[in-house]
Every structure is written in C-alpha cells, then in structure tokens.
Amino acid sequence: EYSHIQGTRWNKNVLTYRIGRYTRDLRHSVVDSLIESAFSVWARASGLTFVRTNSHNADIMVEFVTYAHGDFYPFDGPRGTLAHAFGPGMGTGGDTHFDDDERWSAGAAGYNLLVVAAHEFGHALGLRHSRNPESLMYPTYKAFRPANLLSREDVANIKALYSNCFAV
Ligand SMILES: CC(C)C[C@H](CS(C)(=N)=N)C(=O)N[C@H]1Cc2cn(c3ccccc23)CCCCCCNC1=O
Ligand SMILES: [Zn+2]
C-alpha cells in the first residue's frame, strides 16, 4: 500500500525475487513453495513471469522481520499489521516484508502465508486496496479457501495494469 511512493507498474514482464530472512514457524521448503504459489496466482492472471534468484539485486526482496527493520514502517508485534509491500520501482520497489511476530501457517492456524503473500504481491505489482470484501485486495485479513484467491475484480485490475505490456 506504499505504491504512492513508487511507480504505478513494472515496465518489464520478467521479475526476479529473493527470499532473505525466513520465519521459524515453517520449514524453508514450505515457505519457498507458498511464496512461489502466491507469485503464480498473479502470473496466471497477468502474464508476468517470476523467477527466484539468490542475487542481491532481485527486483522483489521477500523477508520475515519484526518491529523496526530498516524501512520507515516498523511492525507492531503480534496481530495488527501482518505484512507490507512497496509498489513497483527500483530499490525497495516491490520489496515485501512479513511480520515475524505473527504465527505463520500453511493451513488454517494463525495467518495463512499463501493468502497474505498473495495480497502483498498484489501491492508489489501496483494494486491498491479494494472495498469489495470478496477481493483478495480487501484491507483486512480473511482466511480464503485457497481454490479462489483472486476475485473477478482482482483479475480485471491486474489485467488492466499489465495488459498493454505485451502488445505484440
Ligand atoms: C490484508 C492483510 C493480509 C495485510 C494488511 C496489511 S497491508 C499494509 N499489506 N495492507 C493487514 O495486515 N491488515 C490488517 C488490518 C487490521 C485489522 N485490525 C487491525 C488492528 C491494528 C492494526 C491493523 C489492523 C483489526 C484486528 C485484526 C488484526 C489482525 C489482522 N490484520 C489485518 O487484517
Ligand atoms: Zn494491503
């Protein structure tokens, strides 16, 4: 939701991401696959491609952090704000931080990492919040049935943002 600081969308269709600090709540392999799944949700709807890298100049840096963590938006301990992401752009653009004072899960316990990551990556791609409670981009957390993370509105919004990027 900091997309007001960055540009409105990425001007390339292959984006790299790097996972830095992990949470202790889940095995690394589980975090890796949930993050990959959250990106694939947007890849299918937008035509964008996301490539994981260990390079430090990845477009999107994904990290689990607590309280003050090097940007101007310190986290707040358990509950409250669960995560945040910067809108498209160089440097911190796209970077996505998860509050590691939350209990992260691959299922229904605590907060579902797939659901939160998919919301955050919507911001990282330039989407803002929706007033529609059915939308993944609704401002408050809802445990979705993973089958239908994106609402029709979310798909329409990401296509509107990235459709002409691939005008052949
Ligand atoms: C949509 C998320 C995946 C990402 C957003 C953050 S962001 C930047 N990416 N849009 C988020 O964390 N929203 C808060 C919003 C929120 C709800 N409350 C709060 C109490 C204090 C502070 C924030 C909140 C009421 C109590 C419930 C607190 C736990 C759940 N928290 C939320 O739903
Ligand atoms: Zn949000």
PDB file of C-alpha atoms and ligand atoms in Angstrom:
ATOM      1  CA  GLU A   1       0.000   0.000   0.000  1.00  0.00           C
ATOM      2  CA  TYR A   2       3.027   2.201  -0.382  1.00  0.00           C
ATOM      3  CA  SER A   3       2.554   2.260  -4.159  1.00  0.00           C
ATOM      4  CA  HIS A   4       2.132   6.055  -3.878  1.00  0.00           C
ATOM      5  CA  ILE A   5       5.919   6.201  -3.348  1.00  0.00           C
ATOM      6  CA  GLN A   6       6.832   4.069  -6.346  1.00  0.00           C
ATOM      7  CA  GLY A   7       5.709   3.959  -9.952  1.00  0.00           C
ATOM      8  CA  THR A   8       2.349   2.540 -10.937  1.00  0.00           C
ATOM      9  CA  ARG A   9       3.547  -0.724 -12.534  1.00  0.00           C
ATOM     10  CA  TRP A  10       6.645  -2.653 -13.587  1.00  0.00           C
ATOM     11  CA  ASN A  11       7.844  -1.976 -17.108  1.00  0.00           C
ATOM     12  CA  LYS A  12       9.177  -5.482 -17.693  1.00  0.00           C
ATOM     13  CA  ASN A  13       7.452  -8.824 -17.735  1.00  0.00           C
ATOM     14  CA  VAL A  14      10.078 -10.982 -16.000  1.00  0.00           C
ATOM     15  CA  LEU A  15      10.582 -10.110 -12.343  1.00  0.00           C
ATOM     16  CA  THR A  16      13.139 -11.723 -10.016  1.00  0.00           C
ATOM     17  CA  TYR A  17      12.597 -12.331  -6.320  1.00  0.00           C
ATOM     18  CA  ARG A  18      14.863 -13.375  -3.469  1.00  0.00           C
ATOM     19  CA  ILE A  19      13.802 -14.785  -0.099  1.00  0.00           C
ATOM     20  CA  GLY A  20      16.051 -13.399   2.663  1.00  0.00           C
ATOM     21  CA  ARG A  21      15.299 -13.944   6.345  1.00  0.00           C
ATOM     22  CA  TYR A  22      12.814 -16.796   6.973  1.00  0.00           C
ATOM     23  CA  THR A  23      10.260 -17.400   9.730  1.00  0.00           C
ATOM     24  CA  ARG A  24      10.831 -20.168  12.253  1.00  0.00           C
ATOM     25  CA  ASP A  25       7.134 -21.087  12.049  1.00  0.00           C
ATOM     26  CA  LEU A  26       7.532 -23.093   8.826  1.00  0.00           C
ATOM     27  CA  ARG A  27      10.221 -25.204   7.138  1.00  0.00           C
ATOM     28  CA  HIS A  28      12.179 -23.244   4.470  1.00  0.00           C
ATOM     29  CA  SER A  29      10.887 -25.580   1.766  1.00  0.00           C
ATOM     30  CA  VAL A  30       7.290 -24.835   2.797  1.00  0.00           C
ATOM     31  CA  VAL A  31       7.915 -21.070   2.770  1.00  0.00           C
ATOM     32  CA  ASP A  32       9.581 -21.407  -0.653  1.00  0.00           C
ATOM     33  CA  SER A  33       6.619 -23.251  -2.131  1.00  0.00           C
ATOM     34  CA  LEU A  34       3.971 -20.950  -0.590  1.00  0.00           C
ATOM     35  CA  ILE A  35       5.805 -17.854  -1.887  1.00  0.00           C
ATOM     36  CA  GLU A  36       6.124 -19.468  -5.323  1.00  0.00           C
ATOM     37  CA  SER A  37       2.396 -20.290  -5.287  1.00  0.00           C
ATOM     38  CA  ALA A  38       1.487 -16.730  -4.300  1.00  0.00           C
ATOM     39  CA  PHE A  39       3.506 -15.382  -7.246  1.00  0.00           C
ATOM     40  CA  SER A  40       1.979 -17.959  -9.614  1.00  0.00           C
ATOM     41  CA  VAL A  41      -1.520 -16.725  -8.722  1.00  0.00           C
ATOM     42  CA  TRP A  42      -0.614 -13.313 -10.185  1.00  0.00           C
ATOM     43  CA  ALA A  43       1.499 -14.766 -13.000  1.00  0.00           C
ATOM     44  CA  ARG A  44      -1.513 -16.683 -14.355  1.00  0.00           C
ATOM     45  CA  ALA A  45      -3.722 -13.570 -14.284  1.00  0.00           C
ATOM     46  CA  SER A  46      -1.168 -11.043 -15.562  1.00  0.00           C
ATOM     47  CA  GLY A  47       1.138 -12.885 -17.946  1.00  0.00           C
ATOM     48  CA  LEU A  48       4.100 -11.773 -15.810  1.00  0.00           C
ATOM     49  CA  THR A  49       6.893 -14.268 -15.032  1.00  0.00           C
ATOM     50  CA  PHE A  50       8.520 -14.525 -11.602  1.00  0.00           C
ATOM     51  CA  VAL A  51      11.998 -16.055 -11.275  1.00  0.00           C
ATOM     52  CA  ARG A  52      13.581 -16.865  -7.913  1.00  0.00           C
ATOM     53  CA  THR A  53      17.211 -15.812  -7.548  1.00  0.00           C
ATOM     54  CA  ASN A  54      19.841 -15.595  -4.812  1.00  0.00           C
ATOM     55  CA  SER A  55      21.221 -12.413  -6.325  1.00  0.00           C
ATOM     56  CA  HIS A  56      21.130  -9.353  -4.084  1.00  0.00           C
ATOM     57  CA  ASN A  57      19.727  -7.170  -6.827  1.00  0.00           C
ATOM     58  CA  ALA A  58      16.492  -9.100  -7.199  1.00  0.00           C
ATOM     59  CA  ASP A  59      13.530  -6.924  -8.106  1.00  0.00           C
ATOM     60  CA  ILE A  60      11.434  -8.160  -5.175  1.00  0.00           C
ATOM     61  CA  MET A  61      13.058  -8.897  -1.799  1.00  0.00           C
ATOM     62  CA  VAL A  62      10.908 -11.107   0.455  1.00  0.00           C
ATOM     63  CA  GLU A  63      11.751 -11.202   4.182  1.00  0.00           C
ATOM     64  CA  PHE A  64      10.325 -12.051   7.603  1.00  0.00           C
ATOM     65  CA  VAL A  65      11.199  -9.260  10.049  1.00  0.00           C
ATOM     66  CA  THR A  66       9.945  -7.703  13.315  1.00  0.00           C
ATOM     67  CA  TYR A  67       9.400  -4.181  14.659  1.00  0.00           C
ATOM     68  CA  ALA A  68      11.898  -1.650  13.183  1.00  0.00           C
ATOM     69  CA  HIS A  69      13.606  -3.388  10.280  1.00  0.00           C
ATOM     70  CA  GLY A  70      15.311  -0.748   8.144  1.00  0.00           C
ATOM     71  CA  ASP A  71      12.439   0.997   6.408  1.00  0.00           C
ATOM     72  CA  PHE A  72      10.145   3.729   7.707  1.00  0.00           C
ATOM     73  CA  TYR A  73       7.372   1.271   8.536  1.00  0.00           C
ATOM     74  CA  PRO A  74       8.213  -0.700  11.725  1.00  0.00           C
ATOM     75  CA  PHE A  75       5.980  -3.652  12.505  1.00  0.00           C
ATOM     76  CA  ASP A  76       3.789  -3.766  15.603  1.00  0.00           C
ATOM     77  CA  GLY A  77       4.234  -7.164  17.274  1.00  0.00           C
ATOM     78  CA  PRO A  78       1.544  -9.856  17.227  1.00  0.00           C
ATOM     79  CA  ARG A  79      -1.680  -9.154  15.231  1.00  0.00           C
ATOM     80  CA  GLY A  80      -2.254  -5.611  13.992  1.00  0.00           C
ATOM     81  CA  THR A  81      -0.429  -5.207  10.677  1.00  0.00           C
ATOM     82  CA  LEU A  82       0.624  -8.598   9.292  1.00  0.00           C
ATOM     83  CA  ALA A  83       2.853  -7.534   6.399  1.00  0.00           C
ATOM     84  CA  HIS A  84       3.543  -4.754   3.909  1.00  0.00           C
ATOM     85  CA  ALA A  85       4.908  -4.338   0.386  1.00  0.00           C
ATOM     86  CA  PHE A  86       6.334  -1.452  -1.637  1.00  0.00           C
ATOM     87  CA  GLY A  87       4.840  -0.686  -5.025  1.00  0.00           C
ATOM     88  CA  PRO A  88       6.756  -1.199  -8.295  1.00  0.00           C
ATOM     89  CA  GLY A  89      10.085   0.548  -8.713  1.00  0.00           C
ATOM     90  CA  MET A  90      13.842   0.336  -8.231  1.00  0.00           C
ATOM     91  CA  GLY A  91      15.469  -0.245  -4.846  1.00  0.00           C
ATOM     92  CA  THR A  92      12.830  -1.031  -2.227  1.00  0.00           C
ATOM     93  CA  GLY A  93      10.227  -1.196  -5.000  1.00  0.00           C
ATOM     94  CA  GLY A  94       8.297  -4.471  -4.747  1.00  0.00           C
ATOM     95  CA  ASP A  95      10.026  -5.453  -1.515  1.00  0.00           C
ATOM     96  CA  THR A  96       7.675  -7.457   0.717  1.00  0.00           C
ATOM     97  CA  HIS A  97       8.054  -7.851   4.484  1.00  0.00           C
ATOM     98  CA  PHE A  98       6.133 -10.239   6.731  1.00  0.00           C
ATOM     99  CA  ASP A  99       5.800  -9.528  10.470  1.00  0.00           C
ATOM    100  CA  ASP A 100       7.527 -12.469  12.115  1.00  0.00           C
ATOM    101  CA  ASP A 101       5.727 -11.765  15.382  1.00  0.00           C
ATOM    102  CA  GLU A 102       2.691 -13.358  13.695  1.00  0.00           C
ATOM    103  CA  ARG A 103       2.146 -17.098  13.669  1.00  0.00           C
ATOM    104  CA  TRP A 104       2.558 -18.109  10.010  1.00  0.00           C
ATOM    105  CA  SER A 105       0.932 -21.277   8.723  1.00  0.00           C
ATOM    106  CA  ALA A 106       0.362 -23.288   5.565  1.00  0.00           C
ATOM    107  CA  GLY A 107      -3.157 -24.076   6.749  1.00  0.00           C
ATOM    108  CA  ALA A 108      -5.881 -22.617   8.928  1.00  0.00           C
ATOM    109  CA  ALA A 109      -3.862 -21.957  12.120  1.00  0.00           C
ATOM    110  CA  GLY A 110      -2.513 -18.445  12.724  1.00  0.00           C
ATOM    111  CA  TYR A 111      -2.252 -16.492   9.471  1.00  0.00           C
ATOM    112  CA  ASN A 112      -2.101 -18.343   6.182  1.00  0.00           C
ATOM    113  CA  LEU A 113       1.128 -17.330   4.436  1.00  0.00           C
ATOM    114  CA  LEU A 114      -0.229 -18.053   0.947  1.00  0.00           C
ATOM    115  CA  VAL A 115      -3.183 -15.717   1.441  1.00  0.00           C
ATOM    116  CA  VAL A 116      -1.134 -12.886   2.979  1.00  0.00           C
ATOM    117  CA  ALA A 117       1.673 -13.229   0.422  1.00  0.00           C
ATOM    118  CA  ALA A 118      -0.808 -13.115  -2.457  1.00  0.00           C
ATOM    119  CA  HIS A 119      -2.280  -9.892  -1.034  1.00  0.00           C
ATOM    120  CA  GLU A 120       1.191  -8.384  -0.581  1.00  0.00           C
ATOM    121  CA  PHE A 121       2.336  -9.321  -4.084  1.00  0.00           C
ATOM    122  CA  GLY A 122      -0.761  -7.559  -5.387  1.00  0.00           C
ATOM    123  CA  HIS A 123       0.646  -4.385  -3.803  1.00  0.00           C
ATOM    124  CA  ALA A 124       4.152  -5.211  -5.097  1.00  0.00           C
ATOM    125  CA  LEU A 125       2.683  -5.271  -8.619  1.00  0.00           C
ATOM    126  CA  GLY A 126       0.929  -1.922  -8.152  1.00  0.00           C
ATOM    127  CA  LEU A 127      -2.562  -2.832  -6.931  1.00  0.00           C
ATOM    128  CA  ARG A 128      -4.201  -0.826  -4.190  1.00  0.00           C
ATOM    129  CA  HIS A 129      -6.956  -1.898  -1.818  1.00  0.00           C
ATOM    130  CA  SER A 130     -10.453  -2.890  -2.875  1.00  0.00           C
ATOM    131  CA  ARG A 131     -13.652  -2.042  -0.970  1.00  0.00           C
ATOM    132  CA  ASN A 132     -15.095  -5.396  -2.034  1.00  0.00           C
ATOM    133  CA  PRO A 133     -14.825  -7.912   0.846  1.00  0.00           C
ATOM    134  CA  GLU A 134     -14.630 -10.713  -1.762  1.00  0.00           C
ATOM    135  CA  SER A 135     -11.443  -9.221  -3.176  1.00  0.00           C
ATOM    136  CA  LEU A 136      -8.003 -10.501  -2.177  1.00  0.00           C
ATOM    137  CA  MET A 137      -7.032  -6.809  -2.015  1.00  0.00           C
ATOM    138  CA  TYR A 138      -9.534  -6.055   0.748  1.00  0.00           C
ATOM    139  CA  PRO A 139      -7.632  -4.234   3.561  1.00  0.00           C
ATOM    140  CA  THR A 140      -8.248  -6.805   6.285  1.00  0.00           C
ATOM    141  CA  TYR A 141      -7.208 -10.467   6.513  1.00  0.00           C
ATOM    142  CA  LYS A 142      -9.728 -13.201   5.681  1.00  0.00           C
ATOM    143  CA  ALA A 143      -8.882 -16.892   5.599  1.00  0.00           C
ATOM    144  CA  PHE A 144      -9.806 -17.662   1.951  1.00  0.00           C
ATOM    145  CA  ARG A 145     -10.450 -21.103   0.533  1.00  0.00           C
ATOM    146  CA  PRO A 146      -7.148 -21.361  -1.443  1.00  0.00           C
ATOM    147  CA  ALA A 147      -9.073 -22.527  -4.520  1.00  0.00           C
ATOM    148  CA  ASN A 148     -10.249 -18.994  -5.383  1.00  0.00           C
ATOM    149  CA  LEU A 149      -7.742 -16.467  -4.097  1.00  0.00           C
ATOM    150  CA  LEU A 150      -8.353 -13.918  -6.849  1.00  0.00           C
ATOM    151  CA  SER A 151     -11.808 -12.446  -7.275  1.00  0.00           C
ATOM    152  CA  ARG A 152     -13.029 -11.444 -10.738  1.00  0.00           C
ATOM    153  CA  GLU A 153     -12.237  -7.855  -9.696  1.00  0.00           C
ATOM    154  CA  ASP A 154      -8.632  -8.738  -8.802  1.00  0.00           C
ATOM    155  CA  VAL A 155      -8.140 -10.433 -12.177  1.00  0.00           C
ATOM    156  CA  ALA A 156      -9.667  -7.445 -14.004  1.00  0.00           C
ATOM    157  CA  ASN A 157      -7.484  -4.993 -12.080  1.00  0.00           C
ATOM    158  CA  ILE A 158      -4.193  -6.818 -12.745  1.00  0.00           C
ATOM    159  CA  LYS A 159      -5.066  -7.299 -16.404  1.00  0.00           C
ATOM    160  CA  ALA A 160      -5.880  -3.584 -16.708  1.00  0.00           C
ATOM    161  CA  LEU A 161      -2.481  -2.771 -15.226  1.00  0.00           C
ATOM    162  CA  TYR A 162      -0.402  -5.199 -17.325  1.00  0.00           C
ATOM    163  CA  SER A 163      -2.419  -5.889 -20.455  1.00  0.00           C
ATOM    164  CA  ASN A 164      -0.680  -3.466 -22.874  1.00  0.00           C
ATOM    165  CA  CYS A 165       2.733  -4.528 -21.540  1.00  0.00           C
ATOM    166  CA  PHE A 166       2.693  -7.394 -24.036  1.00  0.00           C
ATOM    167  CA  ALA A 167       1.237  -5.660 -27.063  1.00  0.00           C
ATOM    168  CA  VAL A 168       2.973  -7.663 -29.765  1.00  0.00           C
TER     169      VAL A 168
HETATM  170  C1  LIG B   1      -4.844  -7.756   4.445  1.00  0.00           C
HETATM  171  C2  LIG B   1      -3.584  -8.277   5.158  1.00  0.00           C
HETATM  172  C3  LIG B   1      -3.166  -9.583   4.554  1.00  0.00           C
HETATM  173  C4  LIG B   1      -2.461  -7.249   5.025  1.00  0.00           C
HETATM  174  C5  LIG B   1      -2.757  -5.927   5.717  1.00  0.00           C
HETATM  175  C6  LIG B   1      -1.547  -5.004   5.714  1.00  0.00           C
HETATM  176  S1  LIG B   1      -1.201  -4.180   4.180  1.00  0.00           S
HETATM  177  C7  LIG B   1      -0.254  -2.822   4.615  1.00  0.00           C
HETATM  178  N1  LIG B   1      -0.434  -5.039   3.305  1.00  0.00           N
HETATM  179  N2  LIG B   1      -2.423  -3.776   3.531  1.00  0.00           N
HETATM  180  C8  LIG B   1      -3.076  -6.133   7.194  1.00  0.00           C
HETATM  181  O1  LIG B   1      -2.240  -6.594   7.928  1.00  0.00           O
HETATM  182  N3  LIG B   1      -4.281  -5.700   7.607  1.00  0.00           N
HETATM  183  C9  LIG B   1      -4.660  -5.730   8.999  1.00  0.00           C
HETATM  184  C10 LIG B   1      -5.641  -4.611   9.277  1.00  0.00           C
HETATM  185  C11 LIG B   1      -6.025  -4.566  10.711  1.00  0.00           C
HETATM  186  C12 LIG B   1      -7.124  -5.189  11.278  1.00  0.00           C
HETATM  187  N4  LIG B   1      -7.140  -4.915  12.601  1.00  0.00           N
HETATM  188  C13 LIG B   1      -6.052  -4.132  12.929  1.00  0.00           C
HETATM  189  C14 LIG B   1      -5.608  -3.630  14.167  1.00  0.00           C
HETATM  190  C15 LIG B   1      -4.449  -2.860  14.189  1.00  0.00           C
HETATM  191  C16 LIG B   1      -3.714  -2.618  13.014  1.00  0.00           C
HETATM  192  C17 LIG B   1      -4.156  -3.131  11.768  1.00  0.00           C
HETATM  193  C18 LIG B   1      -5.336  -3.902  11.757  1.00  0.00           C
HETATM  194  C19 LIG B   1      -8.156  -5.428  13.489  1.00  0.00           C
HETATM  195  C20 LIG B   1      -7.696  -6.688  14.279  1.00  0.00           C
HETATM  196  C21 LIG B   1      -7.215  -7.842  13.407  1.00  0.00           C
HETATM  197  C22 LIG B   1      -5.718  -7.807  13.303  1.00  0.00           C
HETATM  198  C23 LIG B   1      -5.112  -8.974  12.510  1.00  0.00           C
HETATM  199  C24 LIG B   1      -5.354  -8.886  11.026  1.00  0.00           C
HETATM  200  N5  LIG B   1      -4.808  -7.664  10.492  1.00  0.00           N
HETATM  201  C25 LIG B   1      -5.258  -7.075   9.364  1.00  0.00           C
HETATM  202  O2  LIG B   1      -6.158  -7.572   8.677  1.00  0.00           O
HETATM  203 ZN    ZN B   2      -2.938  -4.329   1.742  1.00  0.00          ZN
END
